[in-house]
Amino acid sequence: MPWYLQFILFLVILTGLAVPLGEYMARIFDSKKIRRLEAPAYRLFGIDPTKEMTWKTYALNLVLINVIGLVFVFALQRFQQFLPLNPQKMGPVRWDTALNTAVSFVTNTNWQAYGGESTMSYLTQMLGLAVQNFLSAAVGIAAAIAFIRAFARQSVTEIGNFWVDLTRTIIYILLPLCIIFSLFLVSQGVIQNFHPYVHATTVQGQEQVIAMGPIASQEAIKELGTNGGGFLNANSAHPYENPTPVTDYLEIIGLLVISVALPFTFGIMMKNRKQGWVIFFAMLLLYLIGFSVVAWSELHGNPLLAKLGVEQGLNMEGKEVRFGQLASIVFAQSTTVTSCGAVNCMHDSLMPLSGMILIFNMAIGEVIFGGTGTGLISMIVYAIITMFLVGLMIGRTPEIFGKKLEPFEMIMAMIVILSSSVVQLVLSAVAVSHGFGLSSLNNAGPHGLSEILYAFVSAAGNNGSAFAGLNANTVFYNLGTAFAMLVGRFTVIIPALAIAGTLVTKKMVPKSVQFPTDGSLFVVMLVSMVIIVGALTFFPVLALGPLLEHLFIYAGKVF
Amino acid sequence: MEKKTKGILKPETIRQAVKGSFTRLNPVTMAANPVMLIVEIGSLVVTLVAVRDIMLGRSFGFDLQISIWLWFTVLFANFAEALAEGKGKAQAETLKKTRSEAFANKVTDEDKIENVPALTLRKGDIVIVKDNELIPCDGEIIDGVSLVDESAITGESAPVVRESGGEKAGVTGGTKVLSGTIKIKVTTNPGETFIDQMIKMVESAKRQKTPNEQALEILLIAMTVLFLVVVITLRFFGVYMSVAISIPILISLLVCLMPTTIGGLLPAIGIAGMDRLLAHNVIAMSGKAVEAAGDVNVVLLDKTGTITLGNRVATEFLPAEGVTELELAHAALISSLADETPEGRSVVILAKEKLNLKGSDIKIPEGAKYIGFSAETRMSGIDVGAKQIRKGAMEAIEEYAKPFCSKLPEKVQQDADDIAGEGGTPLVVCESGRVLGVIRLKDVLKHGIKERLQQLQMMGIESIMITGDNPLTAVVIAAEAGVSDFIAPAKPETKLKAIRELQSRGNMVAMIGDGTNDAPALAQADVAVAMNAGTQAAREAANMIDLDSSPTKLLDIVEIGKQILITRGSITTFSVTNDVSKYFAIIPAIFAASYPMLGILNIMHLSTPQSAVLSAVIFNAIIIPMLIPLSLRGVKYKMTTAQALLTRNFLIYGIGGLLLPFICIKLIDILLVATRLV
């Protein structure tokens, strides 16, 4: 099958799965009924599921569970040597790495400064990291659902009950999907055991250690929750995580599906299905624009390698050769647009222009499908800014989906849009101008700049994928990226909940007066807004990094 | 009312504005506009760098030119604001002066005339104004006709007629009577007059920002912060890549990226909007009300005076069987000669036309006795000798004619029912008990109202007609005029109820009113316009006052409200998309020396790095004065659908804003090189 047909088929299957999933999620969250499965959880923690919360209470509870998670995961790593399920006798994780990892998993970033098989015990992986994989994904979805309610309700102060949203996400959405997906992965050869590592002798007679572990159960949530933290260091490029082309295909779909489904959930909950489709199309359009550049750049290959006669056209360096070129590109594009960050190839081996798109995908705030929940939130925040200008240009005080936008909402929206960009740029600037930042670099010049920028963009975008080539397990990078991850996570979720909190109190402007946001004009405006804001923020540094490297390669120079 | 064109700016206003642009350099004043404050700080830093260069004997030409243009950027922005403010303020100041010096001929209780200072006049006082005198206060003409020069407030030099009774009775203090003597009843106390409010408005426009302005400013400040970070971090990325970027170039980049165009023009747009309202003879109590006008999606319009001409007009005589049209016309004419009501007059006009008596003066017959209309009899008429002519509502005449004939002739009954069914008012004429026929009185639509209502509908604004008529009559007019809905029969309470109901469904409601019984509804409406001729209660409840007391003014107000927002949005969009081309000018200029391959970004082929940066800075500065006329006049506004409006503005100001600087920067570059400035 030609590659473009494969790609179209992939999109069709993805959408085909996402639409019913979106519908299902809307039904779960709109339901007033407390079902038998969830009721025990509320009883256990003494929660009244019928009592809804204001945005402040909602946000407070959300922060609370994250703080507890942070402390717990940190402690687990520091004391894993005393705890069971540690056949490899892993010692305590270094404090800065442990902190970084705790923040990373709690914020759904899953930036990995450590190598899984050489640092973490099975217990830490399962009780600490895997649990956070579920929780962080669920927190994101809960926040998005609360945010959606701002447009689904009017003249009330409550945006939902955090514990109910969280519980339902885990019980009805994440767990069932993960169980099915894990069993399938096991059937394809992903391992699931508590064995010590296997020592083998290769055909060349060398000694090789093969890492083992309960991988399948983590692999599923790694993709579905857009977490991306691999059990093994090589992530989805490792055969135990991603053994066959079928698993590769499904892992890509898995890491996209919930984020793609959420716009549809949004449309259904706010009672305008078309609106859901329009948000989806805007995201898809951005995805395709980025994909075309990456595909063009990779298919054109590396002129230097071509000159050496190594390659004919294609740039195969660092690619997952088991699955081929297309799989690597789709995986890379998909993993950076969602905040997943799982990888199946080494991103710094991609052509510079591809790297530039991957950075851009993350830098614009993970709005192209994005992380579970946060992607939709950020996209709607961009829509808020767009509708602010649209409203003015048609001579009305601005409103979005029927809710008036006033100074408070604008302040919060600007915090969402700005804070990650500011942190990304400032931390990168600090890194490139100090020894502690530069000493981690493997490459000089523009490529080094891309590596550093990628690290902070990935962290603040809560993506967690790495460009490789940068030794991130230093005190500076551990603390720096941890800070970026916290900012990237909470300056999106908390201001978004604040926006929801004020919008939900407002009356809905009648439909006849609203600017029709469910048409193509809106898609064009929204997509232009995302691209322009991203381009204006990152043009200079991208020009100096990946663009310059691209020009150098064509001039015959590498770094 | 037609739009009034503003006269050319007086040199004095410009002189004041130039002065104002320098006094506004005071950082304390600048703090009200944070975007421009940062530009000012940047200008100062670059100036210091240039001064240091001069002292150290280094080459300073480039930095000096940059600093000059940065200062111009600030000054241009100040000039725009000062100009907009000055236009209103200059008018207010002159008026204030004339008013405090003015004297009035007050009619005392004993009917004597007393010369008193204008400031002592109170509501209810009566004054007389003659040729070439200033009208001392706001009021209503109770007697007389005059030609008034209102240029002092409206800027319109053509004098207007003001007369007692009807829409044109309101006069404004500070305007001048050119000819005629009028008796005015004072309607406002000192401190509440138009001029006082105008001064207040001009001054508050400077201090108070509307919520929408605040929200936009947040966006602008956020962009400024973002670009500050972009520019500062760029210095470090530059150092890492072994490119040293000088402070003046970094500041140039910052100023070019910052939304200086909209930042500089934002205050002017708001003030100019208020000025435009003034030009339409409307005083807004707050800027917020003007913006709200742009949001209005339901307007309540009184039928009478707004949709239809004030009064019903006779359009046809429908004689009874055995009666000629001329006979009927004649009887109608005689009975109406003494009838001073507008309906009565229109009967006279129509009858004269039918009887071919146009122009001739027909006297009321000697000894005739006029019987006026009363609520009990519901008819009027005349007794000439034994002849009794009566005209009135069908039921009334039927009752009156009972002694003579048991019931109305069938044709008359039929005609009267038809007329009522078609929304008209039948007036039955009867002479000494003999029913002659029916006069058709009809509501006549105001000229052009249908088109305006259509435009409103296209903009998504619903129009609701309010009338005291019965629903049968109302539905016909409603259909004829094309209003979306009507409320009939309406009482003052129904208005209030209707507004509450509409608002509870999220609508923004505008209404115009004059009577005391309108006051509650006015207070409830989101945009409430009181007519100047209206009662004090109505004026206090409203958030705008229309000096012309013209009911269709509401539509102008909606347009102006929208225009202010559109102008803001369009210039913001323009400002943002401009940045793209400025990047393409400055980024290659910064890096091309160290990394010549980045020269491919120099798509404009600007001649040197210096000329590139300078061209961008110059463009950024001169675009402000170039857009001053636009921001004072407002972006052209056409009533059309939201999508069409957005597409148009997005193409002109978005895409246009993307392309225009490429051309302009290139031209400036060519010019700079030709004049050897770089």
Tab-separated table of N, CA, C and O in Angstrom, chain A residues 412-447:
chain	number	residue	atom	x	y	z
A	412	MET	N	-6.430	35.408	32.602
A	412	MET	CA	-6.184	33.979	32.773
A	412	MET	C	-5.754	33.332	31.456
A	412	MET	O	-4.845	32.504	31.429
A	413	ALA	N	-6.419	33.718	30.378
A	413	ALA	CA	-6.069	33.141	29.082
A	413	ALA	C	-4.631	33.485	28.714
A	413	ALA	O	-3.880	32.640	28.203
A	414	MET	N	-4.223	34.716	29.008
A	414	MET	CA	-2.860	35.105	28.664
A	414	MET	C	-1.852	34.354	29.528
A	414	MET	O	-0.757	34.017	29.064
A	415	ILE	N	-2.221	34.061	30.774
A	415	ILE	CA	-1.314	33.275	31.616
A	415	ILE	C	-1.122	31.891	30.997
A	415	ILE	O	0.002	31.386	30.898
A	416	VAL	N	-2.213	31.302	30.548
A	416	VAL	CA	-2.107	29.970	29.929
A	416	VAL	C	-1.167	30.021	28.723
A	416	VAL	O	-0.271	29.190	28.569
A	417	ILE	N	-1.374	31.021	27.866
A	417	ILE	CA	-0.613	31.071	26.615
A	417	ILE	C	0.851	31.446	26.872
A	417	ILE	O	1.766	30.900	26.263
A	418	LEU	N	1.056	32.400	27.795
A	418	LEU	CA	2.402	32.962	27.947
A	418	LEU	C	3.343	32.156	28.813
A	418	LEU	O	4.522	32.016	28.483
A	419	SER	N	2.837	31.640	29.939
A	419	SER	CA	3.795	31.205	30.952
A	419	SER	C	4.721	30.102	30.457
A	419	SER	O	5.921	30.147	30.728
A	420	SER	N	4.185	29.122	29.702
A	420	SER	CA	5.111	28.075	29.254
A	420	SER	C	6.152	28.647	28.305
A	420	SER	O	7.336	28.316	28.410
A	421	SER	N	5.718	29.521	27.400
A	421	SER	CA	6.688	30.095	26.456
A	421	SER	C	7.789	30.830	27.187
A	421	SER	O	8.971	30.709	26.862
A	422	VAL	N	7.387	31.608	28.188
A	422	VAL	CA	8.374	32.387	28.929
A	422	VAL	C	9.369	31.454	29.612
A	422	VAL	O	10.589	31.631	29.517
A	423	VAL	N	8.860	30.417	30.265
A	423	VAL	CA	9.742	29.487	30.958
A	423	VAL	C	10.662	28.759	29.972
A	423	VAL	O	11.854	28.596	30.211
A	424	GLN	N	10.103	28.364	28.848
A	424	GLN	CA	10.898	27.662	27.846
A	424	GLN	C	12.067	28.516	27.373
A	424	GLN	O	13.217	28.070	27.337
A	425	LEU	N	11.769	29.769	27.048
A	425	LEU	CA	12.820	30.640	26.514
A	425	LEU	C	13.832	31.006	27.598
A	425	LEU	O	15.045	30.959	27.365
A	426	VAL	N	13.327	31.366	28.774
A	426	VAL	CA	14.236	31.834	29.821
A	426	VAL	C	15.177	30.703	30.262
A	426	VAL	O	16.391	30.886	30.349
A	427	LEU	N	14.632	29.514	30.520
A	427	LEU	CA	15.493	28.421	30.966
A	427	LEU	C	16.490	28.017	29.889
A	427	LEU	O	17.656	27.714	30.182
A	428	SER	N	16.059	28.027	28.623
A	428	SER	CA	16.995	27.708	27.547
A	428	SER	C	18.112	28.747	27.505
A	428	SER	O	19.281	28.408	27.310
A	429	ALA	N	17.732	30.015	27.684
A	429	ALA	CA	18.747	31.071	27.660
A	429	ALA	C	19.718	30.898	28.813
A	429	ALA	O	20.941	31.083	28.657
A	430	VAL	N	19.211	30.526	29.984
A	430	VAL	CA	20.103	30.287	31.118
A	430	VAL	C	21.038	29.130	30.793
A	430	VAL	O	22.254	29.201	31.005
A	431	ALA	N	20.491	28.067	30.218
A	431	ALA	CA	21.305	26.881	29.930
A	431	ALA	C	22.419	27.180	28.935
A	431	ALA	O	23.548	26.728	29.120
A	432	VAL	N	22.108	27.958	27.881
A	432	VAL	CA	23.150	28.183	26.867
A	432	VAL	C	24.206	29.174	27.337
A	432	VAL	O	25.251	29.300	26.709
A	433	SER	N	23.938	29.864	28.438
A	433	SER	CA	24.947	30.854	28.827
A	433	SER	C	25.689	30.455	30.102
A	433	SER	O	26.383	31.278	30.676
A	434	HIS	N	25.522	29.231	30.555
A	434	HIS	CA	26.260	28.806	31.732
A	434	HIS	C	26.902	27.438	31.509
A	434	HIS	O	26.356	26.600	30.792
A	435	GLY	N	28.008	27.240	32.173
A	435	GLY	CA	28.748	25.980	32.061
A	435	GLY	C	27.889	24.790	32.436
A	435	GLY	O	27.913	23.758	31.751
A	436	PHE	N	27.086	24.948	33.525
A	436	PHE	CA	26.298	23.797	33.964
A	436	PHE	C	25.239	23.401	32.926
A	436	PHE	O	24.753	22.286	32.949
A	437	GLY	N	24.900	24.338	32.058
A	437	GLY	CA	23.957	23.992	30.994
A	437	GLY	C	24.654	23.398	29.794
A	437	GLY	O	24.186	22.433	29.202
A	438	LEU	N	25.809	23.975	29.466
A	438	LEU	CA	26.501	23.578	28.239
A	438	LEU	C	27.223	22.251	28.377
A	438	LEU	O	27.403	21.524	27.404
A	439	SER	N	27.644	21.920	29.622
A	439	SER	CA	28.463	20.720	29.782
A	439	SER	C	27.693	19.448	29.438
A	439	SER	O	28.279	18.412	29.202
A	440	SER	N	26.381	19.533	29.423
A	440	SER	CA	25.581	18.343	29.113
A	440	SER	C	25.470	18.085	27.619
A	440	SER	O	24.926	17.080	27.194
A	441	LEU	N	25.944	19.034	26.816
A	441	LEU	CA	25.736	18.917	25.369
A	441	LEU	C	26.686	17.927	24.730
A	441	LEU	O	27.854	17.858	25.071
A	442	ASN	N	26.177	17.162	23.782
A	442	ASN	CA	27.034	16.311	22.972
A	442	ASN	C	27.381	16.969	21.648
A	442	ASN	O	28.306	16.559	20.976
A	443	ASN	N	26.591	17.950	21.256
A	443	ASN	CA	26.812	18.580	19.964
A	443	ASN	C	26.945	20.086	20.153
A	443	ASN	O	26.350	20.656	21.058
A	444	ALA	N	27.700	20.705	19.257
A	444	ALA	CA	27.913	22.141	19.378
A	444	ALA	C	26.978	22.875	18.423
A	444	ALA	O	26.166	22.267	17.741
A	445	GLY	N	27.137	24.196	18.378
A	445	GLY	CA	26.472	25.024	17.371
A	445	GLY	C	24.962	24.931	17.428
A	445	GLY	O	24.376	24.686	18.480
A	446	PRO	N	24.325	25.115	16.278
A	446	PRO	CA	22.870	25.163	16.244
A	446	PRO	C	22.226	23.866	16.750
A	446	PRO	O	21.164	23.884	17.344
A	447	HIS	N	22.888	22.719	16.495
A	447	HIS	CA	22.284	21.470	16.939
A	447	HIS	C	22.218	21.422	18.466
A	447	HIS	O	21.238	20.954	19.037
